[in-house]
Coordinates of C-alpha atoms in Angstrom, one line a residue:
M1 CA -10.1 41.7 -7.4
K2 CA -12.5 39.9 -5.1
K3 CA -14.2 36.9 -6.6
E4 CA -18.0 37.2 -6.9
Q5 CA -19.8 34.6 -4.7
P6 CA -22.6 32.8 -6.5
S7 CA -26.1 33.5 -5.1
W8 CA -27.9 30.7 -3.4
W9 CA -31.0 30.9 -5.5
R10 CA -29.3 30.7 -9.0
P11 CA -29.0 26.8 -9.0
W12 CA -32.8 26.5 -8.4
V13 CA -33.9 28.7 -11.2
L14 CA -33.8 26.0 -13.9
P15 CA -35.7 23.3 -11.9
V16 CA -38.5 25.7 -10.9
L17 CA -38.9 26.9 -14.5
L18 CA -39.1 23.3 -15.7
V19 CA -41.7 22.4 -13.1
L20 CA -43.8 25.4 -14.1
G21 CA -43.5 24.5 -17.7
A22 CA -44.7 20.9 -17.0
I23 CA -47.7 22.3 -15.1
A24 CA -48.6 24.6 -18.0
V25 CA -48.4 21.7 -20.5
Q26 CA -50.6 19.5 -18.4
E27 CA -53.3 22.3 -18.1
L28 CA -53.1 22.8 -21.9
M29 CA -53.7 19.2 -22.5
R30 CA -56.7 19.2 -20.2
A31 CA -58.1 22.2 -22.0
Q32 CA -58.1 20.2 -25.3
Q33 CA -60.0 17.3 -23.9
P34 CA -63.6 16.7 -25.2
A35 CA -66.3 18.8 -23.6
P36 CA -68.5 16.8 -21.2
F37 CA -72.2 16.3 -21.8
S38 CA -75.1 15.2 -19.4
Y39 CA -75.3 11.8 -18.0
S40 CA -78.8 11.3 -19.3
E41 CA -77.6 12.0 -22.8
F42 CA -74.8 9.4 -22.3
R43 CA -77.4 6.7 -21.1
E44 CA -79.6 7.5 -24.2
A45 CA -76.6 7.1 -26.5
V46 CA -75.8 3.7 -24.9
A47 CA -79.5 2.6 -25.3
Q48 CA -79.4 3.6 -29.0
G49 CA -76.2 1.5 -29.6
K50 CA -74.1 4.5 -30.5
V51 CA -71.3 3.9 -28.0
E52 CA -68.5 1.5 -29.0
S53 CA -66.2 1.6 -25.8
V54 CA -65.9 3.4 -22.5
L55 CA -63.1 4.0 -19.9
L56 CA -64.4 4.2 -16.4
F57 CA -62.6 6.6 -14.0
P58 CA -63.6 7.2 -10.4
T59 CA -65.0 10.6 -11.2
R60 CA -65.7 10.5 -15.0
I61 CA -66.4 8.3 -18.0
D62 CA -64.5 8.7 -21.3
G63 CA -65.6 6.8 -24.4
H64 CA -65.7 6.4 -28.2
Y65 CA -68.7 6.6 -30.5
K66 CA -69.3 4.1 -33.2
V67 CA -68.3 5.5 -36.6
G68 CA -68.7 4.3 -40.1
P69 CA -66.0 3.5 -42.7
G70 CA -63.9 6.6 -43.6
E71 CA -65.3 8.7 -40.7
N72 CA -63.0 10.3 -38.1
P73 CA -63.0 8.9 -34.5
R74 CA -65.4 10.7 -32.1
T75 CA -64.9 10.8 -28.3
F76 CA -66.9 12.0 -25.4
S77 CA -66.5 12.6 -21.6
V78 CA -69.2 12.6 -19.0
V79 CA -69.2 13.1 -15.2
R80 CA -69.8 9.8 -13.5
V81 CA -72.7 9.4 -11.1
E82 CA -73.8 6.5 -8.8
D83 CA -75.6 4.1 -11.1
P84 CA -75.6 0.4 -10.0
A85 CA -77.2 -0.7 -13.3
L86 CA -74.6 1.0 -15.5
L87 CA -72.4 -2.1 -16.0
E88 CA -75.3 -4.3 -16.8
E89 CA -76.6 -1.8 -19.3
L90 CA -73.2 -1.4 -21.0
T91 CA -72.8 -5.2 -21.2
R92 CA -76.3 -5.8 -22.7
H93 CA -75.6 -3.3 -25.5
G94 CA -72.1 -4.7 -26.4
V95 CA -70.0 -1.8 -25.1
K96 CA -66.4 -2.6 -24.4
V97 CA -65.7 -1.6 -20.8
S98 CA -62.3 -0.9 -19.2
G99 CA -61.3 0.8 -16.0
V100 CA -58.4 2.3 -14.0
V101 CA -57.2 2.0 -10.4
P102 CA -58.9 4.5 -8.2
D103 CA -56.9 7.7 -7.7
S104 CA -55.0 8.0 -4.3
P105 CA -54.2 11.5 -2.9
W106 CA -50.7 10.2 -2.1
M107 CA -50.3 8.9 -5.6
S108 CA -51.2 12.3 -7.0
I109 CA -48.8 14.0 -4.6
G110 CA -46.1 11.5 -5.7
M111 CA -46.7 12.2 -9.4
W112 CA -46.2 15.9 -8.7
L113 CA -43.1 15.5 -6.5
L114 CA -41.3 12.8 -8.7
P115 CA -40.3 15.2 -11.5
L116 CA -39.4 17.9 -9.0
G117 CA -37.2 15.4 -7.1
L118 CA -35.5 14.2 -10.3
L119 CA -34.7 17.7 -11.3
I120 CA -33.3 18.5 -7.8
F121 CA -31.1 15.3 -8.0
V122 CA -29.7 16.2 -11.4
N123 CA -28.9 19.7 -10.2
L124 CA -27.2 18.6 -7.1
A125 CA -25.3 15.9 -9.0
R126 CA -24.2 18.4 -11.6
R127 CA -22.9 20.8 -8.9
G128 CA -21.2 18.0 -6.9
G129 CA -19.4 16.7 -9.9
S130 CA -18.0 20.1 -10.9
T131 CA -17.5 22.4 -7.9
E132 CA -18.0 20.6 -4.6
P133 CA -16.2 17.5 -3.3
G134 CA -18.4 14.6 -2.2
G135 CA -21.1 15.2 -4.8
Y136 CA -23.1 12.3 -6.3
L137 CA -21.1 12.5 -9.6
A138 CA -17.8 13.4 -7.9
V139 CA -16.1 10.1 -8.8
G140 CA -13.9 11.9 -11.2
R141 CA -12.5 14.3 -8.6
S142 CA -9.1 13.8 -7.1
K143 CA -9.0 12.1 -3.7
A144 CA -5.8 13.9 -2.8
R145 CA -5.6 15.1 0.8
I146 CA -4.7 18.8 0.9
Y147 CA -2.6 20.2 3.7
A148 CA -2.2 23.9 4.1
E149 CA 1.1 25.5 5.1
K150 CA 0.1 25.7 8.7
D151 CA -1.0 22.1 8.8
I152 CA 2.5 20.7 8.0
P153 CA 4.6 20.7 11.2
V154 CA 7.3 18.5 9.8
R155 CA 10.7 20.1 9.1
F156 CA 14.1 18.8 8.0
S157 CA 15.1 18.7 11.7
D158 CA 12.5 15.9 12.1
V159 CA 14.1 13.8 9.4
A160 CA 17.5 12.2 10.2
G161 CA 19.8 9.7 8.6
V162 CA 19.2 10.9 5.1
D163 CA 21.6 13.8 4.8
E164 CA 22.4 13.3 1.1
A165 CA 18.7 13.2 0.2
K166 CA 18.0 16.4 2.1
E167 CA 20.8 18.1 0.2
E168 CA 19.3 17.0 -3.1
L169 CA 15.9 18.4 -2.1
S170 CA 17.2 21.7 -0.8
E171 CA 17.1 23.0 -4.4
V172 CA 13.4 22.3 -4.6
I173 CA 12.8 24.3 -1.4
S174 CA 14.9 27.1 -2.7
F175 CA 13.0 27.2 -6.0
L176 CA 9.6 27.3 -4.2
Q177 CA 10.8 30.1 -1.9
T178 CA 12.7 32.2 -4.4
P179 CA 12.0 31.2 -8.0
E180 CA 13.2 34.4 -9.5
K181 CA 16.8 33.4 -8.5
F182 CA 16.6 30.4 -10.9
R183 CA 14.7 32.3 -13.7
K184 CA 17.4 35.0 -13.8
L185 CA 19.9 32.4 -15.1
G186 CA 17.4 30.5 -17.2
G187 CA 17.4 27.5 -14.9
K188 CA 14.4 25.2 -14.6
I189 CA 13.6 23.1 -11.6
P190 CA 12.9 19.4 -12.3
K191 CA 9.3 18.8 -13.0
G192 CA 9.3 15.5 -11.1
V193 CA 11.4 14.2 -8.1
L194 CA 11.3 10.5 -7.5
L195 CA 12.2 9.2 -4.1
V196 CA 13.4 5.6 -4.2
G197 CA 14.5 3.3 -1.4
P198 CA 13.6 0.4 0.8
P199 CA 10.3 0.5 2.8
G200 CA 10.4 2.4 6.1
T201 CA 13.3 4.8 5.2
G202 CA 11.2 7.9 5.5
K203 CA 10.3 8.8 1.9
T204 CA 6.9 10.1 2.7
L205 CA 8.2 12.0 5.8
L206 CA 10.9 13.6 3.6
A207 CA 8.3 14.8 1.1
R208 CA 6.2 16.4 3.9
A209 CA 9.4 18.0 5.3
V210 CA 10.1 19.6 1.9
A211 CA 6.6 21.1 1.9
G212 CA 7.0 22.2 5.5
E213 CA 10.3 23.9 4.9
A214 CA 9.0 25.6 1.7
K215 CA 5.8 26.6 3.5
V216 CA 3.6 25.7 0.5
P217 CA 0.4 23.5 0.2
F218 CA 0.9 19.8 0.1
F219 CA -1.3 17.5 -2.0
S220 CA -0.9 13.8 -0.9
I221 CA -2.4 10.9 -2.7
S222 CA -1.6 7.2 -3.2
G223 CA -1.1 5.7 -6.6
S224 CA -3.8 3.1 -6.1
E225 CA -6.4 5.9 -5.4
F226 CA -6.4 6.9 -9.1
V227 CA -7.5 3.5 -10.5
E228 CA -11.2 2.5 -10.2
M229 CA -13.5 0.0 -11.8
F230 CA -15.1 2.8 -13.9
V231 CA -13.4 3.5 -17.2
G232 CA -12.0 7.0 -17.4
V233 CA -12.2 7.8 -13.7
G234 CA -8.4 7.6 -13.2
A235 CA -7.6 10.0 -16.0
A236 CA -10.2 12.4 -14.8
R237 CA -8.7 12.4 -11.3
V238 CA -5.3 13.1 -12.7
R239 CA -6.6 16.1 -14.6
D240 CA -8.5 17.4 -11.6
L241 CA -5.5 17.0 -9.3
F242 CA -3.3 19.1 -11.6
Q243 CA -6.0 21.7 -12.0
Q244 CA -6.3 22.0 -8.2
A245 CA -2.6 22.2 -7.8
Q246 CA -2.2 24.9 -10.4
A247 CA -4.9 26.9 -8.7
Q248 CA -2.9 26.8 -5.4
A249 CA 0.6 27.2 -6.9
P250 CA 3.3 27.2 -5.6
C251 CA 2.7 23.8 -4.1
I252 CA 3.8 20.2 -4.0
I253 CA 2.0 17.1 -5.3
F254 CA 3.1 13.9 -3.7
I255 CA 2.1 10.5 -5.1
D256 CA 2.9 7.6 -2.7
E257 CA 3.5 4.1 -4.1
L258 CA 3.9 5.3 -7.6
D259 CA 4.4 1.7 -8.9
A260 CA 0.6 1.1 -8.4
L261 CA 0.0 3.7 -11.2
G262 CA 3.2 3.9 -13.2
R263 CA 3.9 0.2 -13.9
A264 CA 5.4 -0.3 -17.3
R265 CA 2.8 -0.7 -20.1
Q266 CA 2.5 -4.1 -21.8
A267 CA 1.5 -5.1 -25.3
G268 CA 0.2 -8.5 -24.2
P269 CA -3.2 -10.0 -24.7
M270 CA -4.6 -8.7 -21.3
P271 CA -3.3 -5.2 -20.7
H272 CA -4.9 -3.1 -17.9
E273 CA -6.6 -0.5 -20.0
E274 CA -7.8 1.7 -17.2
R275 CA -4.5 1.9 -15.5
E276 CA -2.7 2.6 -18.8
Q277 CA -5.1 5.4 -19.6
T278 CA -4.5 6.9 -16.2
L279 CA -0.7 6.6 -16.7
N280 CA -1.0 8.2 -20.2
Q281 CA -2.9 11.1 -18.7
L282 CA -0.2 11.6 -16.0
L283 CA 2.4 11.7 -18.8
V284 CA 0.4 14.3 -20.7
E285 CA 0.0 16.4 -17.5
L286 CA 3.8 16.2 -16.8
D287 CA 4.5 17.5 -20.3
G288 CA 1.8 20.1 -20.3
F289 CA 2.2 22.1 -17.1
D290 CA 4.6 25.0 -16.9
P291 CA 7.4 24.5 -14.3
R292 CA 7.6 28.3 -13.8
I293 CA 4.2 28.3 -12.0
G294 CA 5.8 26.5 -9.1
V295 CA 4.1 23.0 -9.0
I296 CA 6.5 20.3 -8.0
L297 CA 5.5 16.7 -8.5
M298 CA 7.2 14.3 -6.0
A299 CA 6.6 10.5 -5.9
A300 CA 7.9 7.6 -3.8
T301 CA 8.4 4.0 -4.7
N302 CA 10.4 0.9 -3.7
R303 CA 10.0 -0.7 -7.1
P304 CA 11.7 1.6 -9.6
E305 CA 12.7 -1.3 -11.8
I306 CA 9.0 -1.9 -12.9
L307 CA 8.2 1.8 -13.7
D308 CA 7.4 2.8 -17.3
P309 CA 10.5 4.2 -19.1
A310 CA 8.4 7.1 -20.4
L311 CA 7.8 8.2 -16.8
L312 CA 11.5 8.3 -16.0
R313 CA 12.8 10.2 -19.0
A314 CA 14.2 13.7 -18.8
G315 CA 11.5 16.3 -18.6
R316 CA 9.2 14.1 -16.4
F317 CA 10.7 12.4 -13.3
D318 CA 14.1 13.6 -14.2
R319 CA 15.6 13.6 -10.7
H320 CA 15.9 10.4 -8.7
V321 CA 16.8 10.7 -5.0
L322 CA 17.9 7.6 -3.1
V323 CA 16.6 7.3 0.4
D324 CA 18.8 4.4 1.6
R325 CA 19.2 2.5 4.8
P326 CA 21.1 4.6 7.3
D327 CA 24.6 3.9 8.5
R328 CA 25.7 3.9 12.2
G329 CA 25.7 7.7 12.4
G330 CA 22.4 8.0 10.6
R331 CA 20.8 5.4 13.0
L332 CA 22.1 7.3 16.0
A333 CA 20.6 10.5 14.6
I334 CA 17.3 8.8 14.0
L335 CA 17.3 7.3 17.5
K336 CA 17.9 10.8 19.0
V337 CA 14.9 12.1 17.1
H338 CA 12.6 9.4 18.3
A339 CA 14.0 9.5 21.8
R340 CA 12.8 13.1 22.3
S341 CA 9.7 11.8 24.0
V342 CA 11.2 8.7 25.6
P343 CA 13.1 9.3 29.0
L344 CA 16.3 7.3 29.1
E345 CA 18.3 6.2 32.1
D346 CA 21.5 6.9 30.2
P347 CA 21.4 8.8 26.8
A348 CA 24.7 7.1 25.9
D349 CA 22.8 3.8 25.5
L350 CA 21.6 5.1 22.1
E351 CA 25.2 4.8 20.7
A352 CA 25.3 1.1 21.7
L353 CA 21.8 0.7 20.3
A354 CA 22.9 2.2 17.0
G355 CA 25.6 -0.5 16.8
M356 CA 23.2 -3.3 17.5
T357 CA 20.7 -2.3 14.8
V358 CA 22.7 -2.7 11.7
G359 CA 20.4 -2.9 8.6
M360 CA 17.4 -1.4 10.4
V361 CA 15.6 1.6 8.8
G362 CA 13.9 4.5 10.5
A363 CA 10.6 2.7 11.0
D364 CA 12.4 -0.3 12.6
L365 CA 14.3 2.0 15.0
A366 CA 11.1 3.9 16.0
N367 CA 9.5 0.5 16.7
V368 CA 12.4 -0.6 18.8
L369 CA 12.2 2.5 21.0
N370 CA 8.5 2.1 21.3
E371 CA 8.9 -1.6 22.4
A372 CA 11.5 -0.6 24.9
A373 CA 9.1 2.1 26.4
L374 CA 6.3 -0.5 26.6
L375 CA 8.7 -2.9 28.4
A376 CA 9.7 -0.2 30.9
V377 CA 6.0 0.5 31.7
R378 CA 5.3 -3.2 32.1
R379 CA 8.2 -3.3 34.7
N380 CA 6.9 -0.2 36.5
K381 CA 10.0 1.8 35.7
D382 CA 10.2 5.6 35.2
K383 CA 12.8 5.5 32.6
V384 CA 14.0 3.2 29.8
G385 CA 17.2 1.4 30.6
R386 CA 19.8 -0.6 28.7
A387 CA 18.1 -3.9 29.5
E388 CA 14.8 -2.8 27.9
L389 CA 16.6 -1.5 24.8
E390 CA 18.5 -4.8 24.3
E391 CA 15.3 -6.8 24.9
A392 CA 13.5 -4.7 22.3
V393 CA 16.2 -5.4 19.7
E394 CA 16.0 -9.1 20.4
R395 CA 12.2 -9.0 20.0
A396 CA 12.5 -7.1 16.7
V397 CA 15.1 -9.6 15.4
A398 CA 14.0 -12.9 16.8
G399 CA 10.4 -12.4 17.8
L400 CA 8.4 -12.6 21.0
E401 CA 9.8 -14.7 23.8
K402 CA 7.8 -17.8 24.6
R403 CA 8.7 -19.0 28.1
H404 CA 5.5 -21.0 28.4
R405 CA 6.3 -23.3 25.6
V406 CA 7.6 -26.5 27.2
L407 CA 10.0 -28.8 25.4
N408 CA 10.8 -32.3 26.5
R409 CA 14.3 -33.1 27.8
L410 CA 15.6 -34.6 24.5
E411 CA 14.4 -31.6 22.4
R412 CA 16.0 -29.1 24.9
E413 CA 19.3 -31.0 24.6
R414 CA 19.2 -31.0 20.8
V415 CA 18.3 -27.3 20.7
A416 CA 21.2 -26.5 23.1
H417 CA 23.8 -28.4 21.0
H418 CA 22.4 -27.0 17.8
E419 CA 22.6 -23.3 18.9
L420 CA 26.1 -23.9 20.4
G421 CA 27.2 -25.3 17.1
H422 CA 26.4 -22.0 15.5
A423 CA 28.0 -20.1 18.3
L424 CA 31.3 -22.0 18.4
V425 CA 31.8 -21.8 14.6
G426 CA 31.1 -18.1 14.9
L427 CA 33.7 -17.7 17.6
A428 CA 36.2 -19.7 15.6
L429 CA 35.9 -17.9 12.3
S430 CA 37.3 -14.4 12.2
G431 CA 34.8 -11.9 10.7
A432 CA 33.1 -8.6 11.2
E433 CA 30.5 -9.9 13.6
S434 CA 30.8 -10.7 17.4
L435 CA 28.7 -13.2 19.3
R436 CA 26.3 -11.5 21.6
K437 CA 23.9 -14.1 23.1
V438 CA 22.9 -17.8 22.8
S439 CA 19.6 -18.9 24.1
I440 CA 17.3 -22.0 24.1
I441 CA 14.2 -19.9 25.0
P442 CA 11.7 -20.2 22.1
R443 CA 11.0 -17.0 20.2
G444 CA 8.9 -16.0 17.3
I445 CA 6.8 -18.4 15.2
A446 CA 9.1 -21.5 14.9
A447 CA 12.5 -20.6 16.6
L448 CA 13.1 -23.0 19.5
G449 CA 16.4 -21.2 20.2
Y450 CA 18.5 -18.5 18.7
T451 CA 22.1 -17.2 18.4
I452 CA 22.6 -13.5 18.0
Q453 CA 25.6 -12.0 16.3
V454 CA 26.1 -8.3 16.1
P455 CA 28.2 -6.7 13.3
T456 CA 30.9 -4.5 14.7
E457 CA 30.8 -2.2 11.8
D458 CA 28.7 -1.3 8.7
R459 CA 29.6 -3.4 5.7
F460 CA 28.6 -2.8 2.1
L461 CA 30.7 -5.5 0.4
M462 CA 31.4 -9.1 1.2
T463 CA 34.3 -11.2 -0.1
R464 CA 34.0 -14.8 -1.2
Q465 CA 35.7 -16.1 1.9
E466 CA 33.3 -14.1 4.2
L467 CA 30.4 -15.6 2.4
M468 CA 31.8 -19.1 2.9
D469 CA 32.3 -18.3 6.6
R470 CA 28.7 -17.4 6.8
I471 CA 27.6 -20.6 5.1
A472 CA 29.8 -22.5 7.6
M473 CA 28.2 -20.8 10.6
L474 CA 24.7 -21.6 9.2
L475 CA 25.7 -25.3 8.9
G476 CA 27.2 -25.4 12.4
G477 CA 23.9 -26.3 14.1
R478 CA 23.2 -29.3 11.9
V479 CA 26.8 -30.6 12.2
A480 CA 26.7 -30.3 16.0
E481 CA 23.5 -32.5 16.0
E482 CA 25.3 -35.0 13.8
L483 CA 28.3 -35.2 16.1
V484 CA 26.4 -35.6 19.4
F485 CA 23.2 -37.4 18.4
H486 CA 24.5 -39.1 15.2
E487 CA 21.4 -37.9 13.3
V488 CA 19.8 -34.7 12.1
S489 CA 16.4 -33.1 12.8
T490 CA 14.1 -30.7 11.1
G491 CA 15.5 -27.8 13.1
A492 CA 18.1 -26.9 10.5
Q493 CA 15.6 -26.3 7.7
D494 CA 15.8 -22.5 7.9
D495 CA 19.6 -22.7 8.1
L496 CA 19.8 -24.9 5.0
L497 CA 17.5 -22.5 3.1
K498 CA 19.7 -19.5 3.9
A499 CA 23.0 -21.4 3.2
T500 CA 21.7 -22.6 -0.1
D501 CA 20.6 -19.1 -1.1
I502 CA 24.0 -17.7 -0.4
A503 CA 25.8 -20.5 -2.3
R504 CA 23.4 -20.1 -5.3
S505 CA 24.0 -16.3 -5.3
M506 CA 27.7 -16.9 -5.3
V507 CA 27.5 -19.1 -8.3
A508 CA 24.7 -17.6 -10.4
S509 CA 24.9 -13.9 -9.5
Y510 CA 28.3 -13.0 -8.1
G511 CA 30.5 -15.0 -10.5
M512 CA 32.4 -16.6 -7.6
S513 CA 32.5 -20.1 -9.1
E514 CA 35.9 -21.3 -10.4
S515 CA 34.2 -23.9 -12.6
L516 CA 31.8 -21.5 -14.3
G517 CA 34.1 -18.5 -14.3
P518 CA 33.2 -14.8 -14.0
V519 CA 29.8 -15.1 -15.5
T520 CA 26.4 -14.0 -14.0
F521 CA 23.2 -15.8 -14.8
D522 CA 21.0 -13.3 -13.0
D523 CA 18.5 -11.5 -15.3
G524 CA 18.9 -8.3 -13.2
K525 CA 15.1 -7.9 -12.7
A526 CA 15.1 -8.4 -9.0
S527 CA 14.1 -5.5 -6.8
P528 CA 17.2 -3.7 -5.3
F529 CA 15.2 -2.6 -2.3
L530 CA 12.7 -5.4 -1.5
E531 CA 14.0 -8.5 0.2
T532 CA 11.7 -11.0 -1.6
G533 CA 13.9 -14.0 -0.9
P534 CA 15.7 -16.2 -3.5
S535 CA 14.1 -16.5 -6.9
R536 CA 12.9 -19.9 -7.9
V537 CA 12.5 -19.0 -11.6
R538 CA 15.3 -20.3 -13.8
G539 CA 17.2 -17.7 -15.8
N540 CA 17.8 -17.5 -19.5
Y541 CA 20.3 -20.3 -19.8
S542 CA 20.4 -24.0 -21.0
E543 CA 19.7 -27.1 -19.1
A544 CA 23.4 -28.0 -19.1
I545 CA 24.3 -24.8 -17.4
A546 CA 21.5 -25.3 -14.9
R547 CA 22.9 -28.7 -14.0
R548 CA 26.4 -27.2 -13.6
I549 CA 25.0 -24.5 -11.3
D550 CA 23.3 -27.1 -9.2
D551 CA 26.4 -29.2 -9.0
E552 CA 28.6 -26.2 -8.0
V553 CA 26.1 -25.1 -5.3
R554 CA 26.1 -28.7 -3.9
H555 CA 29.9 -28.7 -4.0
L556 CA 30.2 -25.4 -2.0
L557 CA 27.8 -26.7 0.7
E558 CA 29.5 -30.0 1.0
A559 CA 32.9 -28.4 1.3
Q560 CA 31.8 -26.1 4.1
H561 CA 30.0 -29.0 5.8
A562 CA 33.2 -31.0 5.9
R563 CA 35.1 -27.9 7.1
V564 CA 32.7 -27.4 10.0
R565 CA 32.6 -31.0 10.9
E566 CA 36.4 -31.0 11.2
L567 CA 36.3 -27.8 13.3
L568 CA 33.6 -29.0 15.7
G569 CA 35.0 -32.5 15.9
A570 CA 38.2 -31.2 17.3
R571 CA 36.2 -29.2 19.9
E572 CA 33.5 -31.7 20.8
A573 CA 34.4 -31.6 24.5
V574 CA 33.8 -27.8 24.8
L575 CA 30.6 -28.3 22.8
R576 CA 29.2 -30.7 25.3
K577 CA 30.4 -28.7 28.3
A578 CA 28.9 -25.5 27.0
A579 CA 25.7 -27.3 26.2
A580 CA 25.4 -28.5 29.8
R581 CA 25.9 -24.9 31.0
L582 CA 23.3 -23.6 28.5
L583 CA 20.7 -26.2 29.6
E584 CA 21.2 -25.0 33.2
K585 CA 21.0 -21.3 32.6
E586 CA 18.9 -21.2 29.3
T587 CA 20.9 -18.1 28.1
L588 CA 24.6 -17.4 27.7
S589 CA 26.2 -14.2 26.7
G590 CA 29.1 -14.0 24.3
E591 CA 31.5 -13.1 27.2
E592 CA 30.3 -16.1 29.2
L593 CA 30.7 -18.5 26.3
A594 CA 34.2 -17.1 25.5
A595 CA 35.2 -17.5 29.2
L596 CA 33.9 -21.0 29.2
V597 CA 35.8 -21.9 26.1
A598 CA 39.0 -20.5 27.6
E599 CA 38.7 -22.6 30.8
P600 CA 41.4 -25.3 31.3
G601 CA 40.3 -28.8 30.1
S602 CA 37.9 -27.4 27.5
G603 CA 39.7 -28.9 24.6
K604 CA 41.5 -27.4 21.7
P605 CA 41.5 -23.5 21.6
L606 CA 39.1 -22.0 19.1
E607 CA 41.5 -20.7 16.5
P608 CA 40.3 -19.9 13.0
P609 CA 40.7 -23.0 10.8
A610 CA 42.6 -23.0 7.6
R611 CA 40.6 -21.4 4.8
D612 CA 40.2 -23.6 1.8
A613 CA 39.4 -22.6 -1.7
A614 CA 36.2 -24.5 -2.0

């Protein structure tokens, strides 16, 4: 049945009737005014002292007669004529005189139009707040952007590196396409699907791909768009969002950055009442809508640990899908997707690029390819080559190269020995990373040089010895400065910060301290997906335990410092020789450094030192 379209004139019926009623009331009031009498009769009454007060208008004179005790007030009205002696006559007989501002035709028109304008505004506001977006009172309407089926070009083929997540979400697509298959067995699709994972892994893209595969409308909104300064607006927007979605079912509602809306409620002295009311309304809507109508609520967050438990219970967001960092195969698949529009000299370079980008997410990989394309354009090349891809990775990892920053001779020598200290310790220690490049060209904000090591494989666990090897490599630059210059500089500050963080995590979080035993002092509240750096807040333990943790961290660092000093002390000749070569060339590859170390007369071969138990 075709829905009847409202006539254009219906919204204006009420304002017009109200204006006509106001005109009728005004005319009725004018009809009840006192009947005017002649001006000569008015002057005679003034002369006889019968007039008590008058009100002078531009075209008439209204007044009150004098009355005795117990008599009713008597008024009169007379047409005003030009009479220069009138004021003097009224003053002489003690008549109280008052007047009004002369009437303006524009004022009269304004007095007529003001009520009409107010009625039109109220009518438009009422319509805008209830049926049309963008109305004056539409603050309670949802700000969700609605994408029709034809407006979503994203498919699962455009999303790579998250195969497990796509498998989890295939059931949602199947339900939206063929819901009767689930209803036949009494199955119910989850009301809410929560996508969790680090930033940049493609959670929003994956949600759009689900809508594109299912060919259903897609409502997209951010969690922060619900909360406003006006009380009750957020809850109204939640209600409006679900009403719109149910009207267009089957469809998908996607709330990005859910933690802005669904943060756990608190009972403290300063709760955020508006946000909590909005969250309560969302919980009610999740309980109230029927999953059989085909409305799927999807949300994304990288802070699942701070979400309200009521939001995550079964029957609400009861399916959690992890969208994690891709492995090597996933990175290669992502690079192939983004390389569709980037001409490459050799497509096999993507495999090497996937190996050099361990830990990067989809957004990082897209940025690397874009930077490589920009470098190729800058060099007037038709295709992107291996050199541009490697330079793009270095730029993403270490920052922009700053060849115009000039260091004095002593600083360049110190930086060269510092970076080679890292490199030689890295070559000496066996591990899952290979040395790729050493450079004394400044990069980024504060890096005066850099040493790049590339992992040879994806690693998900690290042993105690591997963590100590990493601390040793971080301390290699500072120890090299001590050996050559017999003093240290501020250049090792970032290295010390990272080394201390690793040592503290070994003691306080991983239970790798022989003194404290297999105990963790971590409160477990850190985000699993956000790299916020080491926490400086002390956990729930005593001052004595805190002192023992500090002592154990210092012991670990001192033990690795002594280990590195012994290692580099036995190879001081190769350290100085390699530093001279680095000062000459500014950049050494891992192969060049290894060949230099292997030359005769370079000192003791770089063999892994004995591992201690410190």
